[in-house]
mmCIF file with all atom_site columns, C-alpha atoms in Angstrom:
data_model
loop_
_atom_site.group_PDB
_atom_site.id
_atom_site.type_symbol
_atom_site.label_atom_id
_atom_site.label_alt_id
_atom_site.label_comp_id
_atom_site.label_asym_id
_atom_site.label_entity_id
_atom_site.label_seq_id
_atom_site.pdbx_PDB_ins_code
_atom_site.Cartn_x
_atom_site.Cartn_y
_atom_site.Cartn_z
_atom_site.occupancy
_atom_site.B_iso_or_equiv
_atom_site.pdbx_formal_charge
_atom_site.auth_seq_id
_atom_site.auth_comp_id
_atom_site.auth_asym_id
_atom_site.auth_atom_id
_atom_site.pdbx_PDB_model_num
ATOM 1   C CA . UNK A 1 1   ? 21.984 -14.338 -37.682 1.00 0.00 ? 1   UNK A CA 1
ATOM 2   C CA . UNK A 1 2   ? 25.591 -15.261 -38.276 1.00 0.00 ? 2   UNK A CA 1
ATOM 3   C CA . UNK A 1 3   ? 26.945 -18.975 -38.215 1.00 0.00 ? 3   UNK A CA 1
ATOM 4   C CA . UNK A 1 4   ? 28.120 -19.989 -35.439 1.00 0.00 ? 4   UNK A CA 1
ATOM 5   C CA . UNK A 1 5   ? 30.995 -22.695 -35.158 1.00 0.00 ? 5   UNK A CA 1
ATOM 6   C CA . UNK A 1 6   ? 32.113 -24.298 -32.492 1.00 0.00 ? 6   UNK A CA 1
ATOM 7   C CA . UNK A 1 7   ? 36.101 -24.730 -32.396 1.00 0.00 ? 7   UNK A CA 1
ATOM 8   C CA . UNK A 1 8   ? 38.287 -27.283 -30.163 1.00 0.00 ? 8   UNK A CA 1
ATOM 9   C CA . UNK A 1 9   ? 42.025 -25.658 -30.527 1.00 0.00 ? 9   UNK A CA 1
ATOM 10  C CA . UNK A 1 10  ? 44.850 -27.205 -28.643 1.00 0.00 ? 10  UNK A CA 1
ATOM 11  C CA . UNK A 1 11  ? 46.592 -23.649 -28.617 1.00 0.00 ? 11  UNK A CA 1
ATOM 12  C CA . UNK A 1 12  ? 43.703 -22.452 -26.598 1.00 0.00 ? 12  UNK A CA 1
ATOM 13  C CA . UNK A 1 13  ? 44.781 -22.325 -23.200 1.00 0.00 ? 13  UNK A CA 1
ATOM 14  C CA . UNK A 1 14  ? 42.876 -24.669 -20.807 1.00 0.00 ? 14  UNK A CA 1
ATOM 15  C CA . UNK A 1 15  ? 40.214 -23.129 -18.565 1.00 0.00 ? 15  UNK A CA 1
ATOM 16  C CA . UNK A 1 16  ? 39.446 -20.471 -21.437 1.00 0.00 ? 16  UNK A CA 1
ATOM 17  C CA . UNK A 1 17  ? 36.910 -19.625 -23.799 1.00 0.00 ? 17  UNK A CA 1
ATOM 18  C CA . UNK A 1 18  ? 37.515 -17.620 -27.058 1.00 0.00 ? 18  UNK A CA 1
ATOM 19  C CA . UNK A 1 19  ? 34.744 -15.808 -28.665 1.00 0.00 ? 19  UNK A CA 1
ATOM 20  C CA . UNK A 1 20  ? 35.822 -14.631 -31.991 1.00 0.00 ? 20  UNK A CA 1
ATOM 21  C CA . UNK A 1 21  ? 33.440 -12.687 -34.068 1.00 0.00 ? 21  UNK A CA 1
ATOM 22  C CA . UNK A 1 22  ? 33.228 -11.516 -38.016 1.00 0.00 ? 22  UNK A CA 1
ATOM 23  C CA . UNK A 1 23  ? 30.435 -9.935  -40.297 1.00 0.00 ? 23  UNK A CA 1
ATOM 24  C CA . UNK A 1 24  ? 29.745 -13.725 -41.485 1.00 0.00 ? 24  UNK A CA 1
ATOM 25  C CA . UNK A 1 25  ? 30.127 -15.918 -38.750 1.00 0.00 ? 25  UNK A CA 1
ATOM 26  C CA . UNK A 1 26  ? 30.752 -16.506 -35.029 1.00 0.00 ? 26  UNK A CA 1
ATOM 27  C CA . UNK A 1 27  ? 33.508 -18.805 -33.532 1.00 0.00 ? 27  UNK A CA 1
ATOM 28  C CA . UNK A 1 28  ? 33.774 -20.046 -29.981 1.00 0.00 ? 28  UNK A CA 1
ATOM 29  C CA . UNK A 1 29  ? 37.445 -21.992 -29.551 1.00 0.00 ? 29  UNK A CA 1
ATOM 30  C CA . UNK A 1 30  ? 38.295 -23.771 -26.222 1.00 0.00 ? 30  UNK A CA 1
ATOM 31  C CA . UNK A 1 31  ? 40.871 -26.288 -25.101 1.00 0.00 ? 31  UNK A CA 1
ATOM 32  C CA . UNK A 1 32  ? 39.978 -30.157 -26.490 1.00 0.00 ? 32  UNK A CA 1
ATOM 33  C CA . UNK A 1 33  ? 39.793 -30.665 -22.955 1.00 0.00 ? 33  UNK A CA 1
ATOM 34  C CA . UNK A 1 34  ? 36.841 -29.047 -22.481 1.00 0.00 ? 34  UNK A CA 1
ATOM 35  C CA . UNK A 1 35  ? 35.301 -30.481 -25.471 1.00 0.00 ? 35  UNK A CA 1
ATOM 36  C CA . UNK A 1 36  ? 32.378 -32.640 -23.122 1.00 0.00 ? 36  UNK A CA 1
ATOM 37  C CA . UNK A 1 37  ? 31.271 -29.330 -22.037 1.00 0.00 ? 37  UNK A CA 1
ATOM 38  C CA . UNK A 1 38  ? 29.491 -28.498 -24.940 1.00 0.00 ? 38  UNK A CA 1
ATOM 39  C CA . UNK A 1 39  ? 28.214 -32.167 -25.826 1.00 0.00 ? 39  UNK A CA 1
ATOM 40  C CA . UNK A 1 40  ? 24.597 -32.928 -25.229 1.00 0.00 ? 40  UNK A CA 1
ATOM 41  C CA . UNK A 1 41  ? 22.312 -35.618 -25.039 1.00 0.00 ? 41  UNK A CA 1
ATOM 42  C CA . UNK A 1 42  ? 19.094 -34.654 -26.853 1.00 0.00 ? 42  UNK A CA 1
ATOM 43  C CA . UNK A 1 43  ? 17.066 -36.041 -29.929 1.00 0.00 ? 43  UNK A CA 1
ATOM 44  C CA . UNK A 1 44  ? 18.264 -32.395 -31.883 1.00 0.00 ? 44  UNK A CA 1
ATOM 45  C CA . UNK A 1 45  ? 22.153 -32.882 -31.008 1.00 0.00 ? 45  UNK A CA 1
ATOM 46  C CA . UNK A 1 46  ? 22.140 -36.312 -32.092 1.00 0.00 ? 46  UNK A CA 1
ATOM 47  C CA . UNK A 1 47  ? 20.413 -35.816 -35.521 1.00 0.00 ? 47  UNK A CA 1
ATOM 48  C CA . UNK A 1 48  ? 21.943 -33.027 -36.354 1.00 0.00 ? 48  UNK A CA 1
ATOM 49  C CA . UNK A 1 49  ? 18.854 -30.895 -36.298 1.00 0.00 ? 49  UNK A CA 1
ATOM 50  C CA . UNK A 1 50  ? 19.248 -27.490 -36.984 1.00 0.00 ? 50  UNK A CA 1
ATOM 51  C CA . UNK A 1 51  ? 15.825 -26.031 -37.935 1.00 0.00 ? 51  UNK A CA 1
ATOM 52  C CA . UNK A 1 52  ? 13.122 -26.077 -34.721 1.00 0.00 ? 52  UNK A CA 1
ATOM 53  C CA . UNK A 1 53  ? 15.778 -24.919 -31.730 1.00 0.00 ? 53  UNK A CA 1
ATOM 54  C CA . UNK A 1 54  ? 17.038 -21.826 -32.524 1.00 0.00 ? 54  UNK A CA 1
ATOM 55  C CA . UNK A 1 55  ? 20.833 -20.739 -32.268 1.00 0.00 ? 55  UNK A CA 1
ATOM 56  C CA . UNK A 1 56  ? 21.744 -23.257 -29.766 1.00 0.00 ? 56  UNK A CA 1
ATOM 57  C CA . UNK A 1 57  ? 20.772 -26.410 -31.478 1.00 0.00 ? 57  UNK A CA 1
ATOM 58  C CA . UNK A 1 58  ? 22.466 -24.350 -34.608 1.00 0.00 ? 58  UNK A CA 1
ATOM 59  C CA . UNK A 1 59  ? 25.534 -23.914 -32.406 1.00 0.00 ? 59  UNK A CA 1
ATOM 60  C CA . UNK A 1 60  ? 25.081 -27.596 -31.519 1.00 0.00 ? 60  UNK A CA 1
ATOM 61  C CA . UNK A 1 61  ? 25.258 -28.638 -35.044 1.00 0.00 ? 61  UNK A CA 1
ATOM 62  C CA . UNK A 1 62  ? 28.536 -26.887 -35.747 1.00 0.00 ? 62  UNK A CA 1
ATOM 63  C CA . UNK A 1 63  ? 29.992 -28.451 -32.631 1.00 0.00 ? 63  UNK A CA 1
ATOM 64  C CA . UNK A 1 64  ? 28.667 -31.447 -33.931 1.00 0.00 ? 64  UNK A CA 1
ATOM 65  C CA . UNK A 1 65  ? 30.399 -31.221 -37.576 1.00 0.00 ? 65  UNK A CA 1
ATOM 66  C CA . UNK A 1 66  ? 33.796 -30.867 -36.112 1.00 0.00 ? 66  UNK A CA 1
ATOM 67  C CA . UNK A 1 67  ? 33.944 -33.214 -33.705 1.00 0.00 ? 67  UNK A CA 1
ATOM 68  C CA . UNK A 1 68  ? 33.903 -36.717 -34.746 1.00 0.00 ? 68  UNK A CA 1
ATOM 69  C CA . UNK A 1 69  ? 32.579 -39.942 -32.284 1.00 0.00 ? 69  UNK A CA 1
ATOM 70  C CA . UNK A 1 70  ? 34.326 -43.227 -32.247 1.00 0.00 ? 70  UNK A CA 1
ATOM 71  C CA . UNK A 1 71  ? 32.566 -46.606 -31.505 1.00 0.00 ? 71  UNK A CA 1
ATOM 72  C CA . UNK A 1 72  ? 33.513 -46.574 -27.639 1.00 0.00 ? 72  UNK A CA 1
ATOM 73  C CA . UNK A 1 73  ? 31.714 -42.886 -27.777 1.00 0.00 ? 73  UNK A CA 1
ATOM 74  C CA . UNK A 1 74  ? 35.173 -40.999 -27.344 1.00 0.00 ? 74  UNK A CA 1
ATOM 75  C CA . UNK A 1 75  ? 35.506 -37.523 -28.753 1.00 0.00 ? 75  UNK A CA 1
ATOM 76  C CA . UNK A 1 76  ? 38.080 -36.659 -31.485 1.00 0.00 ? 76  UNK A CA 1
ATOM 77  C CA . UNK A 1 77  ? 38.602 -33.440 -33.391 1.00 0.00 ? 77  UNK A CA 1
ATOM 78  C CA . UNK A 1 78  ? 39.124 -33.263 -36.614 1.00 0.00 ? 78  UNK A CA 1
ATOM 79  C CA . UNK A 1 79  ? 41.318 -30.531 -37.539 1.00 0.00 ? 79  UNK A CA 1
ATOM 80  C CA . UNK A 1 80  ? 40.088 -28.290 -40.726 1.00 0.00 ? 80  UNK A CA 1
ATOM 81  C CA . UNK A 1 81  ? 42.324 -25.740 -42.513 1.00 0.00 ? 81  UNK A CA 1
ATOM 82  C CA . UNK A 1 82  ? 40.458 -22.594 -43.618 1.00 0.00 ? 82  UNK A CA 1
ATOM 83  C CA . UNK A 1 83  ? 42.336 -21.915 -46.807 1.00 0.00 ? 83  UNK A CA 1
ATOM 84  C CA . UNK A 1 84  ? 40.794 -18.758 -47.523 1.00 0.00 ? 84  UNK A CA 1
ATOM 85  C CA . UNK A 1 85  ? 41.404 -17.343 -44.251 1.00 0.00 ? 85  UNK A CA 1
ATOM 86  C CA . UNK A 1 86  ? 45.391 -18.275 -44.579 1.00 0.00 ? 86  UNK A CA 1
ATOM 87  C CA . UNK A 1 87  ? 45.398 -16.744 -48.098 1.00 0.00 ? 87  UNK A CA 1
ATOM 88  C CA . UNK A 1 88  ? 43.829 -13.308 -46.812 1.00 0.00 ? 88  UNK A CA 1
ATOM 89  C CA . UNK A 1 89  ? 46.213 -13.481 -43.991 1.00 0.00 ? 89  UNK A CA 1
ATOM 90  C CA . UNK A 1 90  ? 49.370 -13.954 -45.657 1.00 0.00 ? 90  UNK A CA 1
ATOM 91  C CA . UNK A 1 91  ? 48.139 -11.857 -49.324 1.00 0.00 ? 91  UNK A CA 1
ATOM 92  C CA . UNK A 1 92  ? 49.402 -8.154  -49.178 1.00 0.00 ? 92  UNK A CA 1
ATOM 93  C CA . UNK A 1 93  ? 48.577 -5.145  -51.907 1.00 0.00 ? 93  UNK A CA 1
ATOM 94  C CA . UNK A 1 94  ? 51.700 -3.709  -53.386 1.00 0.00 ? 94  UNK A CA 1
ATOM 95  C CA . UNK A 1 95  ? 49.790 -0.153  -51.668 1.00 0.00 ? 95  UNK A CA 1
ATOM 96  C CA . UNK A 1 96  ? 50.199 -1.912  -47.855 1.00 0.00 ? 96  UNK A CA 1
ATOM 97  C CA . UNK A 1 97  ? 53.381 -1.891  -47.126 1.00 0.00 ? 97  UNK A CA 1
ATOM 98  C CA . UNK A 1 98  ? 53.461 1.680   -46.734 1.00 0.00 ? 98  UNK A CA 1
ATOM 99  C CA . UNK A 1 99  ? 51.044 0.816   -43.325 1.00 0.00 ? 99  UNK A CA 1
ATOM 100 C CA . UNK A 1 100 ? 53.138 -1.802  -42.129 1.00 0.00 ? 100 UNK A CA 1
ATOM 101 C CA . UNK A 1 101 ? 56.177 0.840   -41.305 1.00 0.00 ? 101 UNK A CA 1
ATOM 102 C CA . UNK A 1 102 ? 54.749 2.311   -38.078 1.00 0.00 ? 102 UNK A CA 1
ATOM 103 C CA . UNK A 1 103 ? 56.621 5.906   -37.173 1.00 0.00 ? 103 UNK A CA 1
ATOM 104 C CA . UNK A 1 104 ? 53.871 7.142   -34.706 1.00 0.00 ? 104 UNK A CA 1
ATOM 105 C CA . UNK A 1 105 ? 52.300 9.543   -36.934 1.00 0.00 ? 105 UNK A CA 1
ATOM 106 C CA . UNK A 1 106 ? 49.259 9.669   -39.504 1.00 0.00 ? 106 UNK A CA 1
ATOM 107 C CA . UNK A 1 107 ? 49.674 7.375   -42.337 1.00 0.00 ? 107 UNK A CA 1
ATOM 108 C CA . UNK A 1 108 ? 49.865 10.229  -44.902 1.00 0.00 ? 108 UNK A CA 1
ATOM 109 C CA . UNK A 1 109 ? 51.837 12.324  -43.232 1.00 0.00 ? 109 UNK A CA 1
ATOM 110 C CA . UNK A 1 110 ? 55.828 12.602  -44.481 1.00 0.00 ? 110 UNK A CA 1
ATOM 111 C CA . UNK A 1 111 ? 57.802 16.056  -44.333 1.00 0.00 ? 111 UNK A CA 1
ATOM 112 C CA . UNK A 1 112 ? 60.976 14.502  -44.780 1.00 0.00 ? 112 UNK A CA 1
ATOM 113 C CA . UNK A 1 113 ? 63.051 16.225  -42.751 1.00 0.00 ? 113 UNK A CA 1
ATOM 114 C CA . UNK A 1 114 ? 63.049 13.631  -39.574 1.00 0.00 ? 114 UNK A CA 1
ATOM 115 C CA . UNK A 1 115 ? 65.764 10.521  -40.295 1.00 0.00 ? 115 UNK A CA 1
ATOM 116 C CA . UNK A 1 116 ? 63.240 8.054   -39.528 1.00 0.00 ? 116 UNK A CA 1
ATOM 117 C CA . UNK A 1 117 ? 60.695 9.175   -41.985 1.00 0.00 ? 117 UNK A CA 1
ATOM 118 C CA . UNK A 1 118 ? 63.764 9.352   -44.662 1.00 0.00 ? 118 UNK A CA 1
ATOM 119 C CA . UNK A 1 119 ? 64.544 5.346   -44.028 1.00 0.00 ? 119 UNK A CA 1
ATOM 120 C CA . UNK A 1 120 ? 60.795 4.530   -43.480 1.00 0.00 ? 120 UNK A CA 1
ATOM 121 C CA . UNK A 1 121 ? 60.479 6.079   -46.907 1.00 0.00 ? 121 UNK A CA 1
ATOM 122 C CA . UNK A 1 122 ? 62.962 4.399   -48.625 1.00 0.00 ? 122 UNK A CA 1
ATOM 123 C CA . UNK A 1 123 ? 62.313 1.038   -46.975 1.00 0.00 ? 123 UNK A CA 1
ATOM 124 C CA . UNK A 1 124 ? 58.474 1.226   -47.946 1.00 0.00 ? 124 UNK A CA 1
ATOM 125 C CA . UNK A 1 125 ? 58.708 2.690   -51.092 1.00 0.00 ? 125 UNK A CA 1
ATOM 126 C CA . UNK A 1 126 ? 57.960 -0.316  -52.956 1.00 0.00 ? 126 UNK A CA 1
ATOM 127 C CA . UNK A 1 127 ? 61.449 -1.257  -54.626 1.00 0.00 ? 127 UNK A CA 1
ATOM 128 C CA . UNK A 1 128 ? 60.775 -4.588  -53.661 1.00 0.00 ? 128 UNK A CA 1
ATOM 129 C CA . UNK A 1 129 ? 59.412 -6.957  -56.357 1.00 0.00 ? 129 UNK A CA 1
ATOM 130 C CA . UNK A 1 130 ? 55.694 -7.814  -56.083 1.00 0.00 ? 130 UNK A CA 1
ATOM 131 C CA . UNK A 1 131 ? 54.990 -10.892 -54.050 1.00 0.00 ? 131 UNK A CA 1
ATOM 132 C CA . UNK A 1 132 ? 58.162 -10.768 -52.046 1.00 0.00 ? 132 UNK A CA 1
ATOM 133 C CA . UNK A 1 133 ? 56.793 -10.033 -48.960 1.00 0.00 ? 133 UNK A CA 1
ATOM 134 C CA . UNK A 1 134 ? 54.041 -13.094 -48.966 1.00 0.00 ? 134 UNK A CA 1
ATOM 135 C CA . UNK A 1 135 ? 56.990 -15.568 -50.037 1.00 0.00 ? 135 UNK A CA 1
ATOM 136 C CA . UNK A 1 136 ? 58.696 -14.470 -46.756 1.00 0.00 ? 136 UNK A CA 1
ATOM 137 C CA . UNK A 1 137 ? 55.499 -14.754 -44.614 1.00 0.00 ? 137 UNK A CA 1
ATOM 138 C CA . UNK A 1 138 ? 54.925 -18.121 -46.247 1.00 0.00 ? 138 UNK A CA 1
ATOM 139 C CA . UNK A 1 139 ? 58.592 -19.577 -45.856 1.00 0.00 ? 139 UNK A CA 1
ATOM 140 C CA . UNK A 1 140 ? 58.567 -18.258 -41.909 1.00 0.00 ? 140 UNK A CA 1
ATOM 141 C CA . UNK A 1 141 ? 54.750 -20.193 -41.459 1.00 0.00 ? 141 UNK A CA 1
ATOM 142 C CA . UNK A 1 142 ? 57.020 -23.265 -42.837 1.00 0.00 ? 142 UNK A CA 1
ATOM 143 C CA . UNK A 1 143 ? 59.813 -23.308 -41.000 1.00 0.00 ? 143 UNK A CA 1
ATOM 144 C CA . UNK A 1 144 ? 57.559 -22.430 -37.367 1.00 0.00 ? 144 UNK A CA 1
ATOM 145 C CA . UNK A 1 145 ? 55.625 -25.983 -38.326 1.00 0.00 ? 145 UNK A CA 1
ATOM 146 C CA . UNK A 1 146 ? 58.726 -27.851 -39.077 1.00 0.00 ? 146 UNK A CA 1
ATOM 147 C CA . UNK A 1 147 ? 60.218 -26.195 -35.620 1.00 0.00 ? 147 UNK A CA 1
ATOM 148 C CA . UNK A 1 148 ? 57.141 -26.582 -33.580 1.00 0.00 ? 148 UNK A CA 1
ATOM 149 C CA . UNK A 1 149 ? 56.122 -30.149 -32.355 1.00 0.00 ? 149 UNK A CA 1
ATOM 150 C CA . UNK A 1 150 ? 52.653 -31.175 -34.185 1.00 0.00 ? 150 UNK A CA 1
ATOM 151 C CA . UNK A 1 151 ? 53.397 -27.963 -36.323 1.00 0.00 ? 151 UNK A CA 1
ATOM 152 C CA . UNK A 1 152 ? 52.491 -29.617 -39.681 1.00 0.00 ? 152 UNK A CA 1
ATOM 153 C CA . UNK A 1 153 ? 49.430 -30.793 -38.391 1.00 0.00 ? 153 UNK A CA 1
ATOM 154 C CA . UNK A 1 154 ? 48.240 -27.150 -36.902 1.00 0.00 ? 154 UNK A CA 1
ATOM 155 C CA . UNK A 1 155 ? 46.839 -24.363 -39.273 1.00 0.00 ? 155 UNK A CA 1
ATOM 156 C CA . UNK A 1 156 ? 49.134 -21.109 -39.428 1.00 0.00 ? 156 UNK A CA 1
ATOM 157 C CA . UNK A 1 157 ? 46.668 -18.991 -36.439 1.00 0.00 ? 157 UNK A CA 1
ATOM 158 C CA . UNK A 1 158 ? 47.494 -22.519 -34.573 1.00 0.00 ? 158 UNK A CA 1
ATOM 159 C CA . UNK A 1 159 ? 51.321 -22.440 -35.640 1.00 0.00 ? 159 UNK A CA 1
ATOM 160 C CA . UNK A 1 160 ? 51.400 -18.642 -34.935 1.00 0.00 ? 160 UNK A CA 1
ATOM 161 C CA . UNK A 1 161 ? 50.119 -18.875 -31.264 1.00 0.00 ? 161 UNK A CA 1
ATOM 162 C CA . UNK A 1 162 ? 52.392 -21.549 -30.317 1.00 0.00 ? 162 UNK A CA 1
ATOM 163 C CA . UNK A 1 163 ? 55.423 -19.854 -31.357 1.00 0.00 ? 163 UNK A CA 1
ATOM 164 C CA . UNK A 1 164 ? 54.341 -16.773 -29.254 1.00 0.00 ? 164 UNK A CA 1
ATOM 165 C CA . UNK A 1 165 ? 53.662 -18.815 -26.302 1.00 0.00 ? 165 UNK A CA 1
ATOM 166 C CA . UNK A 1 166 ? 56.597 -20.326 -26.937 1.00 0.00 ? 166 UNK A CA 1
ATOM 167 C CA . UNK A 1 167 ? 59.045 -16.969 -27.080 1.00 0.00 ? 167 UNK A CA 1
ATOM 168 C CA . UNK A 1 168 ? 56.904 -15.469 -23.689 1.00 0.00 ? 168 UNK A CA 1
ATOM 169 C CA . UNK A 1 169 ? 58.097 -18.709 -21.990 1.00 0.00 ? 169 UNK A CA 1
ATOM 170 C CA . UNK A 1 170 ? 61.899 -18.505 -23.174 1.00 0.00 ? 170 UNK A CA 1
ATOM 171 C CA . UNK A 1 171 ? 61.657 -14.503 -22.023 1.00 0.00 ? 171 UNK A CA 1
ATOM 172 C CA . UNK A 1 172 ? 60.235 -15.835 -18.673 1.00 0.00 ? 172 UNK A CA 1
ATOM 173 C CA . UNK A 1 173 ? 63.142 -18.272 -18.478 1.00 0.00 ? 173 UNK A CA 1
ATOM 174 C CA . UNK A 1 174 ? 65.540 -16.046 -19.422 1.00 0.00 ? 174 UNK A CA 1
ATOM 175 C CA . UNK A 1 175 ? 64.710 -12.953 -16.856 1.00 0.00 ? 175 UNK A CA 1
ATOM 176 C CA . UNK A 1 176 ? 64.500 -15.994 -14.336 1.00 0.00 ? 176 UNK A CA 1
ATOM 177 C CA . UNK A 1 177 ? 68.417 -17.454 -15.454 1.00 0.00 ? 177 UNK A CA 1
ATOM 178 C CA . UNK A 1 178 ? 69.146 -13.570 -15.301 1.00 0.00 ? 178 UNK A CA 1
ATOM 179 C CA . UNK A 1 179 ? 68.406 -13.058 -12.032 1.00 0.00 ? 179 UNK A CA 1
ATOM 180 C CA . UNK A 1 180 ? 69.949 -15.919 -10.565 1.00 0.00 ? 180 UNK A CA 1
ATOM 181 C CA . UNK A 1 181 ? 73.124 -14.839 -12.602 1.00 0.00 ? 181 UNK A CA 1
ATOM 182 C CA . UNK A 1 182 ? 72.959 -11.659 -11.124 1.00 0.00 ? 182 UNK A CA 1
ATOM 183 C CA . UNK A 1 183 ? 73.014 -13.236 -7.172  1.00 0.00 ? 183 UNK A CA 1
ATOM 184 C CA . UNK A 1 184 ? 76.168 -14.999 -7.748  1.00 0.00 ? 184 UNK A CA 1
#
């Protein structure tokens, strides 16, 4: 059976549940808020038992591990970085840029003779030097956490979401400012 590891993520939206599944391991993220939902008051949760109850004490135990208790029994979260996931994220092959360029046809397919295949060739021909494309992932992941409140405390999936949530709420504003404009 995979691992399974229970998340609190302040970018999860309140009131939701996110399952997210890979060939290793399992993750469930919800809003801190929710957090006392998936507490529990028996002997296995406490002592971090993982052997004699199966997946859900397992589950328990990985709740458990990222969730630290203070004296007065509050609930923090501890926020851990998965380095490996960022690296894999933001690494690219000097063979992958070619699949970034999207121009609605089959990756292998180029006859030249449309203008769009003639820039997307040029653009992803791999002129660029090596490594140029990570440093520019790397410096935008920077200057989203310096922009984004809590942003150096957040991982770069965290820093990622809140900047989209962010621009969908400026486009909301923005059709809303629009259409008042529009009245007057």
């Amino acid at each position: 059976m995979n691992e399974l590891e229970f998340q609190p993520s302040a970018t999860c939206p309140k009131n939701y549940v996110i399952f997210d599944q890979t060939c290793t391991k399992s993750r469930v993220m919800f809003h801190p808020s929710l957090a006392h939902k998936f507490g529990g008051g028996s002997s296995a949760y406490d002592n971090n038992v993982y052997g004699g109850g199966g997946a859900h004490d397992a589950a328990k135990g990985a709740y458990r591990d990222n969730v630290g208790y203070d004296d007065d029994d509050s609930c923090s979260v501890r926020q851990k970085e998965d380095t490996d996931e960022i690296d894999a994220l933001l690494s690219s092959e000097d063979g992958d840029e070619d699949d970034v360029v999207s121009t609605g046809r089959t990756p292998g397919y180029r006859d030249g003779s449309s203008p769009d295949s003639t820039c997307s060739s040029s653009y992803g021909g791999g002129q660029a030097r090596p490594g140029r494309k990570k440093e520019r992932m790397k410096k935008m992941v920077r200057t989203l956490k310096g922009i984004i409140p809590g942003g150096n405390q957040m991982d770069t999936p965290a820093v990622l979401d809140e900047a989209v949530r962010y621009l969908k709420s400026l486009k909301v504003e923005v059709k809303k400012l629009g259409v008042r404009g529009s009245d007057n």
